[in-house]
CSV table of C-alpha atoms in Angstrom, one decimal:
chain,number,residue,atom,x,y,z
A,1,MET,CA,105.5,96.6,106.5
A,2,ALA,CA,105.2,100.2,106.7
A,3,ILE,CA,101.9,100.1,108.6
A,4,LEU,CA,103.2,98.3,111.4
A,5,ALA,CA,106.2,100.4,112.1
A,6,ALA,CA,104.2,103.6,112.6
A,7,CYS,CA,102.3,102.1,115.2
A,8,GLU,CA,103.2,104.0,118.4
A,9,HIS,CA,101.6,101.3,120.9
A,10,LEU,CA,101.4,98.0,120.9
A,11,ARG,CA,98.1,97.4,121.1
A,12,ASP,CA,97.9,99.4,117.7
A,13,ARG,CA,100.5,96.9,116.1
A,14,PHE,CA,98.4,93.8,117.6
A,15,LEU,CA,95.1,95.1,116.4
A,16,LEU,CA,96.1,95.7,113.1
A,17,SER,CA,98.4,92.6,113.0
A,18,LEU,CA,95.9,90.8,114.0
A,19,LEU,CA,93.4,92.3,111.2
A,20,ALA,CA,96.3,91.5,108.9
A,21,GLU,CA,97.2,88.4,109.4
A,22,THR,CA,93.6,86.8,109.7
A,23,GLY,CA,91.6,88.6,107.8
A,24,MET,CA,89.3,89.3,110.7
A,25,ARG,CA,85.9,91.6,110.5
A,26,ALA,CA,86.9,95.0,112.7
A,27,GLY,CA,84.0,94.0,114.8
A,28,GLN,CA,85.5,90.2,115.0
A,29,VAL,CA,88.3,92.1,116.1
A,30,LEU,CA,86.5,94.5,119.0
A,31,GLY,CA,84.3,92.0,120.0
A,32,LEU,CA,87.0,89.2,121.1
A,33,ARG,CA,87.3,88.4,124.7
A,34,HIS,CA,90.6,87.3,126.3
A,35,ALA,CA,89.2,83.6,126.5
A,36,ASP,CA,88.8,83.9,123.0
A,37,PHE,CA,92.2,84.3,121.8
A,38,VAL,CA,93.9,80.9,122.7
A,39,SER,CA,97.5,81.2,123.0
A,40,ARG,CA,98.5,77.6,123.5
A,41,SER,CA,96.4,76.1,120.6
A,42,ARG,CA,97.7,79.3,118.7
A,43,GLU,CA,93.8,79.9,117.4
A,44,VAL,CA,91.4,83.0,118.1
A,45,HIS,CA,87.8,81.8,118.3
A,46,ILE,CA,85.2,84.5,116.9
A,47,VAL,CA,82.1,83.9,118.8
A,48,PRO,CA,78.9,85.9,118.1
A,49,ARG,CA,77.6,88.1,121.0
A,50,ALA,CA,75.1,90.2,121.0
A,51,ASP,CA,76.0,91.6,124.5
A,52,ASN,CA,79.0,93.6,123.2
A,53,ALA,CA,79.5,97.2,125.1
A,54,ASN,CA,81.1,98.3,122.0
A,55,GLY,CA,78.3,97.4,119.4
A,56,ALA,CA,80.9,95.2,117.7
A,57,ARG,CA,79.1,92.5,115.7
A,58,ALA,CA,81.0,89.2,114.8
A,59,LYS,CA,78.7,88.7,111.5
A,60,VAL,CA,78.8,85.2,111.9
A,61,ARG,CA,75.7,82.4,113.3
A,62,SER,CA,78.0,79.9,115.0
A,63,ALA,CA,81.9,80.3,116.7
A,64,ALA,CA,84.6,80.1,114.0
A,65,VAL,CA,88.0,79.5,114.7
A,66,VAL,CA,91.2,80.8,113.0
A,67,PRO,CA,94.8,79.9,113.5
A,68,VAL,CA,97.2,82.3,114.1
A,69,SER,CA,101.3,82.4,113.7
A,70,ALA,CA,103.6,82.1,117.3
A,71,SER,CA,105.1,85.9,116.0
A,72,LEU,CA,101.0,87.2,116.9
A,73,VAL,CA,101.1,85.2,120.2
A,74,ARG,CA,104.4,86.9,121.6
A,75,LEU,CA,102.6,90.2,120.6
A,76,TYR,CA,99.5,89.5,121.9
A,77,SER,CA,101.5,88.1,125.1
A,78,GLU,CA,103.8,91.5,124.8
A,79,TYR,CA,101.0,93.6,124.7
A,80,MET,CA,99.1,92.1,127.9
A,81,HIS,CA,102.3,92.3,129.7
A,82,THR,CA,103.7,95.8,128.8
A,83,GLU,CA,100.5,97.9,128.2
A,84,TYR,CA,97.3,96.4,129.0
A,85,GLY,CA,98.6,95.5,132.5
A,86,ASP,CA,96.4,95.2,135.4
A,87,VAL,CA,93.6,96.9,133.5
A,88,ASP,CA,90.2,94.7,134.4
A,89,SER,CA,88.4,94.5,131.3
A,90,ASP,CA,87.2,91.4,129.7
A,91,TYR,CA,88.2,92.9,126.1
A,92,VAL,CA,91.1,92.4,124.4
A,93,PHE,CA,91.2,95.7,122.8
A,94,VAL,CA,90.1,98.2,124.9
A,95,ASN,CA,91.3,102.5,125.7
A,96,LEU,CA,94.1,102.6,127.2
A,97,PHE,CA,95.5,106.1,126.3
A,98,GLY,CA,92.3,108.0,126.3
A,99,GLY,CA,88.4,108.1,127.3
A,100,ARG,CA,87.8,105.8,129.5
A,101,ILE,CA,90.6,103.6,130.4
A,102,GLY,CA,89.7,99.8,130.2
A,103,ALA,CA,86.4,100.4,128.0
A,104,ALA,CA,86.2,98.3,124.9
A,105,MET,CA,87.6,100.0,122.0
A,106,THR,CA,84.9,101.1,119.3
A,107,TYR,CA,84.8,101.2,115.8
A,108,PRO,CA,85.1,105.4,115.5
A,109,ALA,CA,88.4,104.1,117.6
A,110,VAL,CA,89.9,101.6,114.9
A,111,HIS,CA,89.0,104.3,112.2
A,112,GLN,CA,90.9,107.3,113.9
A,113,LEU,CA,93.9,105.1,114.2
A,114,ILE,CA,94.0,103.9,110.7
A,115,GLY,CA,93.7,107.2,109.9
A,116,ARG,CA,96.5,108.7,111.8
A,117,ILE,CA,98.9,105.6,110.8
A,118,ALA,CA,97.7,106.6,107.3
A,119,ALA,CA,98.5,110.0,107.7
A,120,ARG,CA,102.1,108.9,109.5
A,121,THR,CA,103.1,106.6,106.7
A,122,GLY,CA,101.2,108.2,103.1
A,123,ILE,CA,99.6,104.7,102.7
A,124,GLY,CA,95.5,104.9,102.2
A,125,PHE,CA,94.0,101.9,103.7
A,126,THR,CA,91.0,100.6,105.5
A,127,ALA,CA,90.4,97.8,108.2
A,128,HIS,CA,89.0,96.1,105.6
A,129,MET,CA,91.5,96.3,102.4
A,130,LEU,CA,93.5,94.4,105.1
A,131,ARG,CA,91.0,91.7,104.8
A,132,HIS,CA,91.0,92.0,100.9
A,133,SER,CA,95.0,91.9,100.8
A,134,HIS,CA,94.9,88.6,103.1
A,135,ALA,CA,92.4,86.9,101.4
A,136,THR,CA,94.2,87.5,97.4
A,137,GLY,CA,97.1,86.4,99.1
A,138,MET,CA,96.0,83.4,100.3
A,139,VAL,CA,94.5,82.7,96.8
A,140,ARG,CA,97.7,84.0,94.6
A,141,ARG,CA,100.1,81.4,97.0
A,142,GLY,CA,97.3,78.2,96.1
A,143,VAL,CA,95.3,77.8,99.3
A,144,PRO,CA,91.7,76.8,98.0
A,145,ILE,CA,88.9,78.8,98.0
A,146,GLU,CA,87.1,76.9,100.1
A,147,VAL,CA,90.1,77.3,102.9
A,148,VAL,CA,89.7,80.9,102.2
A,149,ALA,CA,86.2,80.9,103.1
A,150,ARG,CA,86.2,79.3,105.7
A,151,LEU,CA,89.0,81.2,107.4
A,152,LEU,CA,87.4,84.7,106.4
A,153,THR,CA,84.0,83.0,107.9
A,154,HIS,CA,82.1,83.2,104.9
A,155,ARG,CA,79.1,80.9,104.5
A,156,SER,CA,79.7,80.4,100.5
A,157,SER,CA,83.0,80.3,99.0
A,158,THR,CA,81.6,82.0,95.7
A,159,THR,CA,81.0,84.8,98.1
A,160,THR,CA,84.9,84.9,98.7
A,161,SER,CA,86.0,84.3,95.1
A,162,GLN,CA,83.3,87.2,93.6
A,163,THR,CA,84.4,89.5,96.3
A,164,TYR,CA,88.0,88.9,97.4
A,165,VAL,CA,89.9,87.3,94.7
A,166,HIS,CA,91.3,89.9,92.6
A,167,LEU,CA,93.8,88.2,90.2
A,168,ASP,CA,94.8,89.3,87.2
A,169,ALA,CA,96.6,87.5,84.2
A,170,ALA,CA,99.8,86.5,85.8
A,171,GLY,CA,98.3,85.2,88.8
A,172,ILE,CA,95.7,83.0,86.9
A,173,ARG,CA,98.5,81.8,84.8
A,174,GLU,CA,100.6,81.0,88.0
A,175,ALA,CA,97.6,79.3,89.9
A,176,LEU,CA,97.0,77.1,86.4
A,177,ARG,CA,100.9,76.0,86.7
A,178,ARG,CA,100.4,75.3,90.2
A,179,SER,CA,97.4,73.2,89.7
A,180,GLY,CA,99.1,71.2,87.1
A,181,ALA,CA,96.5,72.1,84.3
A,182,TRP,CA,99.3,73.8,82.8
A,183,GLN,CA,103.4,72.5,81.8
A,184,GLU,CA,105.8,75.4,82.9
A,185,GLU,CA,106.7,76.0,79.0
A,186,ASP,CA,102.7,77.1,78.9
A,187,ALA,CA,103.2,79.8,81.4
A,188,ARG,CA,105.8,81.2,80.0
């Protein structure tokens, strides 16, 4: 992915990888504490907190758990050992290269990072577009909408299908074929 290749720092590559792989909201990612990233279980816990120093909001009423890949766990570990080092902070994403080192990263910092990557690659995107792409990709691969809704921490699968599912005719045809509603010759 050109966006990830354009990242100059592991922190940035990990942040964008986490957004793209999980469909998490920027506020959910910015509010992560180290205890929320459970490497052994390959999962991230999204915990609603009112006291985030950076104002990050999880937009959930109760804690949620999102599975992550082994490669994302490795990237987190590499980031911790290579760049994060001895920084004394509970937050996963912190200022490492400017500002108050160790302070929780903010929404404007993420927007600036995305702006730099967009300028470097010529690919215009937002953190929320990574969420949309993740959700649409899961639906196209046949993941049930209820599962996608749960992963996106939506209270209703209706919200998920109305907001994030962008299927064209070919996508609808493929979903019908996968579900068994159409036979192979009907899909042509």
